[in-house]
Tab-separated table of C-alpha atoms and ligand atoms in Angstrom:
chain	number	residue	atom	x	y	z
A	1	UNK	CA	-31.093	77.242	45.246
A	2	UNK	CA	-30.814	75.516	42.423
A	3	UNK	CA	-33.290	72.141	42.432
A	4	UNK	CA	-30.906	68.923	41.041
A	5	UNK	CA	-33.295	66.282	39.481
A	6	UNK	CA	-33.739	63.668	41.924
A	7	UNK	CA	-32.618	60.166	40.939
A	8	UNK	CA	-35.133	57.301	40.126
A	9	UNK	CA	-34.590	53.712	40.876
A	10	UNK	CA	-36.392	50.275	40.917
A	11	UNK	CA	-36.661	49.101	44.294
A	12	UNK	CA	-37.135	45.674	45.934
A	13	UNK	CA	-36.110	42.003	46.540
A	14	UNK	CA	-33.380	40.667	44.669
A	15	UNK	CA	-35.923	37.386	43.259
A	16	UNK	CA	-38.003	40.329	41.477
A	17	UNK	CA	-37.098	41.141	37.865
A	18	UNK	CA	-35.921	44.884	37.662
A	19	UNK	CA	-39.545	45.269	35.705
A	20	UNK	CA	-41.362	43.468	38.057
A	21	UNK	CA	-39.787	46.101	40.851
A	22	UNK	CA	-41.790	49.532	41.554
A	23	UNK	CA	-39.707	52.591	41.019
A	24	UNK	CA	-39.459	55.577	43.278
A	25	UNK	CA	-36.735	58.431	44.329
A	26	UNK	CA	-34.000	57.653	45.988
A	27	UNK	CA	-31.334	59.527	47.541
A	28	UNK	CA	-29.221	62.128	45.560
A	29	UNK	CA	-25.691	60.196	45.505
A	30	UNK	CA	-22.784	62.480	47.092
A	31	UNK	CA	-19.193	61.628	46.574
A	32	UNK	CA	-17.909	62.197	50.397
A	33	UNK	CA	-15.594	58.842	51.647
A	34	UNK	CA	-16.670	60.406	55.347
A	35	UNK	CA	-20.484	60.241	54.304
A	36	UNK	CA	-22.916	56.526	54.252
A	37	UNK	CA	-25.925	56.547	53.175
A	38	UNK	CA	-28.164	53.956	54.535
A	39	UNK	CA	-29.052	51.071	51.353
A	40	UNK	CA	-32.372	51.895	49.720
A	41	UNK	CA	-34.070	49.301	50.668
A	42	UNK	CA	-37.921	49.174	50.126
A	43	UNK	CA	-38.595	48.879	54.059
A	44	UNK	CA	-36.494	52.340	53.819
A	45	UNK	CA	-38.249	54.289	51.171
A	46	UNK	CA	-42.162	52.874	52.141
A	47	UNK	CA	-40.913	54.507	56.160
A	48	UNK	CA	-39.691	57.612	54.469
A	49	UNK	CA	-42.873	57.944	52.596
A	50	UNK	CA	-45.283	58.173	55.711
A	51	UNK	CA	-42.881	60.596	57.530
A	52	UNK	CA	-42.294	62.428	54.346
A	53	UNK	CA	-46.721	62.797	54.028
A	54	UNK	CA	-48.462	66.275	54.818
A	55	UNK	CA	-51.404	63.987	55.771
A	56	UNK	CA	-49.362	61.576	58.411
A	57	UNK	CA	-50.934	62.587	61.897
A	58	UNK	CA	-48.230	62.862	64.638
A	59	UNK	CA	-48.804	59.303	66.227
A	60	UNK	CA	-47.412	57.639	63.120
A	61	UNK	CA	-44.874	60.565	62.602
A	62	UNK	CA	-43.656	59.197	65.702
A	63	UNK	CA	-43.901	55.792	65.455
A	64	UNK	CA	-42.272	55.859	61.739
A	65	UNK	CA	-39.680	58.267	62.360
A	66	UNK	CA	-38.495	55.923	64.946
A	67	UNK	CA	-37.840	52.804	63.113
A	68	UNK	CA	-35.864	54.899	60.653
A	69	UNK	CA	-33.980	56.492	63.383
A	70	UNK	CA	-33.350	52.651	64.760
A	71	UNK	CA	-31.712	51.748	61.270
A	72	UNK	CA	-29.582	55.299	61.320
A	73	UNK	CA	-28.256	54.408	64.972
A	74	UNK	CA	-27.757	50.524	64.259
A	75	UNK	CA	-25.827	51.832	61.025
A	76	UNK	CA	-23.886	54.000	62.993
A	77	UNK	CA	-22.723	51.375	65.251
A	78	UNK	CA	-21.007	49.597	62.577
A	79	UNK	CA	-18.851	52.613	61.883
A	80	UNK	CA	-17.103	51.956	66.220
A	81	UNK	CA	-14.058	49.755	66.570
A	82	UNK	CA	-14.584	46.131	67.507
A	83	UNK	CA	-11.832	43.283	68.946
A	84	UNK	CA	-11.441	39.896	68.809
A	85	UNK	CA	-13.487	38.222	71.285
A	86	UNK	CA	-14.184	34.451	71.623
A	87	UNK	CA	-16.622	32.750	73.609
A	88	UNK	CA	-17.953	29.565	74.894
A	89	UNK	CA	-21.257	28.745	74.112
A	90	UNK	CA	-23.543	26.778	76.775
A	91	UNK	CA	-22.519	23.198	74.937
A	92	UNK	CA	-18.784	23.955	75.724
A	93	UNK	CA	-17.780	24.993	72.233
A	94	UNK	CA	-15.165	28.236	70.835
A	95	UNK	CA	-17.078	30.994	68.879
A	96	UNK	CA	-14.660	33.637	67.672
A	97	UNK	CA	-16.572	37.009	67.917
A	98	UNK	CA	-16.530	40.645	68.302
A	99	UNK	CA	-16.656	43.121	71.082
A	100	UNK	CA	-17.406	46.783	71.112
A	101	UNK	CA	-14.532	48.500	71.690
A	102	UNK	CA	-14.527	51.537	73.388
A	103	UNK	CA	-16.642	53.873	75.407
A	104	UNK	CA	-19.325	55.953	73.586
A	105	UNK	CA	-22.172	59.023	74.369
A	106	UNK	CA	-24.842	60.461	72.378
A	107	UNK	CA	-25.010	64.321	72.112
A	108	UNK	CA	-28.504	65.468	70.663
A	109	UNK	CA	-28.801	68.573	69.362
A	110	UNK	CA	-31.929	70.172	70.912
A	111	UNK	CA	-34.991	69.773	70.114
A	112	UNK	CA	-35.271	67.396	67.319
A	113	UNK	CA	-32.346	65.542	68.140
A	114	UNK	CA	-33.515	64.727	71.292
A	115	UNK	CA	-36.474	62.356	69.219
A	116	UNK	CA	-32.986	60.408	68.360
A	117	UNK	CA	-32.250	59.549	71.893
A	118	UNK	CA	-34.187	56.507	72.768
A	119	UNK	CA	-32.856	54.683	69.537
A	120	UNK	CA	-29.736	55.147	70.955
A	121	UNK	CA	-30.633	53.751	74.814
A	122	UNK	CA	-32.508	50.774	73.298
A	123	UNK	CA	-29.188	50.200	71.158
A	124	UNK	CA	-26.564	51.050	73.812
A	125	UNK	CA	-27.946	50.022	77.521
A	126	UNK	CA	-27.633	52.805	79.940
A	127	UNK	CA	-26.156	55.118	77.430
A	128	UNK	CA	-24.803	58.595	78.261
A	129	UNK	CA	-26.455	61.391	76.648
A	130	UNK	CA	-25.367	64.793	76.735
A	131	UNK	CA	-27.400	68.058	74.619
A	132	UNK	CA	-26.345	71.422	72.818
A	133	UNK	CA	-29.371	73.921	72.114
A	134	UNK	CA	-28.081	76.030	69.015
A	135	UNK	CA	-30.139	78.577	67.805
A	136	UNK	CA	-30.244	81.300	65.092
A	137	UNK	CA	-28.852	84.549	66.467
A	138	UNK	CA	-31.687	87.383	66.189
A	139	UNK	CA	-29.124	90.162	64.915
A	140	UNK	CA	-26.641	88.119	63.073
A	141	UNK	CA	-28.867	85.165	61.784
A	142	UNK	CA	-25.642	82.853	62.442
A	143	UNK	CA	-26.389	80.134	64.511
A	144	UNK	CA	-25.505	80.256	68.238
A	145	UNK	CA	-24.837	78.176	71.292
A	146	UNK	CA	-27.284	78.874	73.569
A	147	UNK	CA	-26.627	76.033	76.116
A	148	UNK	CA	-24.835	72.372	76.811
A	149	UNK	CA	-24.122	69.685	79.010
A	150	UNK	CA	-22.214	67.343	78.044
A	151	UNK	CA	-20.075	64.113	80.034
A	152	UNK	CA	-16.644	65.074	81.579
A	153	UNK	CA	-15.015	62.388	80.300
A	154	UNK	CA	-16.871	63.080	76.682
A	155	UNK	CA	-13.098	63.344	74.882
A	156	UNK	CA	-11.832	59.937	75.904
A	157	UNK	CA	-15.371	58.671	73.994
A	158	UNK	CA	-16.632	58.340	70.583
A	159	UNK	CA	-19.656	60.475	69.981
A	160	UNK	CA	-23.232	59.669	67.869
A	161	UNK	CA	-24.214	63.516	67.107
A	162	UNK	CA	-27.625	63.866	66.822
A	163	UNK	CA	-30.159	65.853	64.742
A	164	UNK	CA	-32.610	64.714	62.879
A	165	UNK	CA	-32.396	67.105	59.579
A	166	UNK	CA	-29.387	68.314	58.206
A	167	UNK	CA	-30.244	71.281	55.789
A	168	UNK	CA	-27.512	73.683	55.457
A	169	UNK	CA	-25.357	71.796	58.243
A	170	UNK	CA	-24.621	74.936	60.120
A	171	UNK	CA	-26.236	73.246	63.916
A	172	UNK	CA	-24.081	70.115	62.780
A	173	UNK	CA	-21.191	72.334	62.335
A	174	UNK	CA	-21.176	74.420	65.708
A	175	UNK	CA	-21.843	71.195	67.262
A	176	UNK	CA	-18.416	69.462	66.077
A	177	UNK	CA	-16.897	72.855	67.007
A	178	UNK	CA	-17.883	72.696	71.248
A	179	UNK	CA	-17.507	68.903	70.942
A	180	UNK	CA	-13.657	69.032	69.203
A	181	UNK	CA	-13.169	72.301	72.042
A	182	UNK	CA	-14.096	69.346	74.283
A	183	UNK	CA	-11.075	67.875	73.227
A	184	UNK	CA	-13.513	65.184	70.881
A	185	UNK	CA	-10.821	64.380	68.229
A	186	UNK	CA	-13.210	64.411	64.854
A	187	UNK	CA	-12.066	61.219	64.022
A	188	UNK	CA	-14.095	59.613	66.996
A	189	UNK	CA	-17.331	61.500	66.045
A	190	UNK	CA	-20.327	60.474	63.712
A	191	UNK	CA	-23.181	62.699	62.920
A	192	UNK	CA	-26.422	60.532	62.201
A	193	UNK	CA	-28.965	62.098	60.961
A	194	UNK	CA	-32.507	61.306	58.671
A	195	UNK	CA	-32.503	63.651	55.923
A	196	UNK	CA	-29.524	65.746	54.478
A	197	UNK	CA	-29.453	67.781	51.663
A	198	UNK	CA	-25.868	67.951	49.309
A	199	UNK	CA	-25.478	71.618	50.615
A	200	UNK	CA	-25.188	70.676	53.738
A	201	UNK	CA	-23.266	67.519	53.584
A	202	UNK	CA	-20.559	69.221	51.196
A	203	UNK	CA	-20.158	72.332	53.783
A	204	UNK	CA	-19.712	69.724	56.409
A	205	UNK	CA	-17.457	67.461	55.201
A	206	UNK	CA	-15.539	70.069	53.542
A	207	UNK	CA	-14.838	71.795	56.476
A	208	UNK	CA	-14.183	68.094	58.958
A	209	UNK	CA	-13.463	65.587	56.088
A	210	UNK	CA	-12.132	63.447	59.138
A	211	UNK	CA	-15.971	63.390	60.859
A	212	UNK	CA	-17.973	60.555	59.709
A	213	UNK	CA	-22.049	60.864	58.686
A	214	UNK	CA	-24.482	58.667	58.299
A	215	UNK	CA	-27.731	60.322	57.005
A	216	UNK	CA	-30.797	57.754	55.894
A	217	UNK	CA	-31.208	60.174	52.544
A	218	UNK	CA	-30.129	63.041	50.724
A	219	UNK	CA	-32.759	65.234	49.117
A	220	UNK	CA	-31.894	67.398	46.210
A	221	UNK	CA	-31.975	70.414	47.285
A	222	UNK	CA	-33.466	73.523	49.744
A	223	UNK	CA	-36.124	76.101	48.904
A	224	UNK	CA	-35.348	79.684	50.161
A	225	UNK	CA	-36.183	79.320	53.529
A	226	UNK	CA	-33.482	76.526	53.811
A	227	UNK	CA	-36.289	73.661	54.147
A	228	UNK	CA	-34.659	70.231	52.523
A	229	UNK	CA	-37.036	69.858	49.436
A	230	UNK	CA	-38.872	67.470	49.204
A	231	UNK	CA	-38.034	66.878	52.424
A	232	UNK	CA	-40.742	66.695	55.644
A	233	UNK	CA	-41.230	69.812	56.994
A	234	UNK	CA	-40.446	70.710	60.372
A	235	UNK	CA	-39.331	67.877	62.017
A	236	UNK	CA	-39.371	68.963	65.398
A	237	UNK	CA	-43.253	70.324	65.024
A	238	UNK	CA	-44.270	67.057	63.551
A	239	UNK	CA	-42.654	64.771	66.227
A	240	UNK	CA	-43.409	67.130	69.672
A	241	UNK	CA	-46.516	68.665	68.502
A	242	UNK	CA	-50.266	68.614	67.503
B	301	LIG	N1	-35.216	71.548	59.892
B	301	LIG	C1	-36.409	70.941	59.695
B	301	LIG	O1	-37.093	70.549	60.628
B	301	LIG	N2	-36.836	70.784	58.418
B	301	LIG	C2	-36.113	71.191	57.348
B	301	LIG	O2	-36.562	71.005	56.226
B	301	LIG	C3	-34.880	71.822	57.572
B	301	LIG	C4	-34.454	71.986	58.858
């Protein structure tokens, strides 16, 4: 496909002069109300480029991968309804708060989504999870459902969809179809996910502009064998093995 030029920025603290800032890529801006992209903050883009390294060894993959992941999931939190709550603190005084309201579940899709998962429990104590394996169809090349199990009460929650990479959104978009078959209404699901690329995202949100994302960053493009470019490679390789 055709390779957009990926935008350039000057990144860091607000006290720092814009020439005093370092300047890297940052994501490719998409114009989707349904679709947040995490800030590009310098903690964001230094993380991005050790996962983003041929030379990172899997240990630091991991270890990277996950603090991203923890920013993606505490993002997506933000997007769930709160209420009015007040409380008394332990010297007898009113603070007017939030509360969460309403139940959630994750539902990784398998096997890179599954890295997503424990972001989600440390988040969300005793979280239900549920998982969909998709996989490319031999004859047809379309993807597939090969398997899921998912909570039986999943369609009075809201649901964190996760998967890691988000290339030409095709996973993502079987996914939202068992979920909403589920009786999920899209309104109450949000797909998180590290990297997208604008293919993806504008097949996705084209076809459920009512489904939220939240994606870390959007690359410019894919090469031919739908990798995101620049992007990181296999994911789920780099995270389960070597
Ligand atoms: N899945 C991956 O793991 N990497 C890509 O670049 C695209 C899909």
């Amino acid at each position: 496909s055709d390779i957009r030029t990926a935008p350039t920025q000057s990144v860091g603290p607000e006290y720092q002069s814009e020439s005093q800032k370092p300047t890297a890529t940052v994501s490719t801006p998409v114009n989707f109300d349904n679709v947040t992209i995490l800030p590009q903050t310098p903690q964001l883009i230094a993380l991005l480029s050790i996962i983003r390294n041929r030379d990172t060894q899997r240990g630091d993959f991991v270890f990277y991968s996950n603090r991203i992941i923890r920013l993606l999931v505490e993002e997506g939190l933000n997007h769930l309804p709160t209420v009015e709550h007040t409380v008394t603190t332990p010297v007898g005084r009113p603070y007017d708060g939030l509360a969460f309201h309403g139940k959630i579940c994750g539902v990784s899709i398998m096997r890179a989504g599954e890295a997503m998962e424990q972001a989600l429990r440390e988040c969300c104590r005793s979280v239900r999870i549920g998982k969909i394996l998709i996989q490319r169809d031999e004859e047809t090349a379309q993807p597939k459902l090969f398997y899921d199990k998912l909570p039986e009460d999943i369609a009075d929650r809201w649901v964190l969809l996760l998967d890691p990479m988000f290339a030409t959104g095709g996973s993502a978009m079987m996914a939202v179809d068992v979920l909403k078959s589920r009786g999920v209404p899209d309104e109450r699901i949000l797909f998180l996910n590290v990297l997208a690329s604008p293919e993806g995202i504008t097949n996705f949100a084209t076809k459920f502009p009512k489904v939220r994302v939240v994606s870390a960053f959007v690359d410019p493009g894919l090469d031919e064998k739908n990798y995101i470019i620049p992007g990181l490679g296999d994911f789920g390789d780099r995270y389960y093995t070597r």
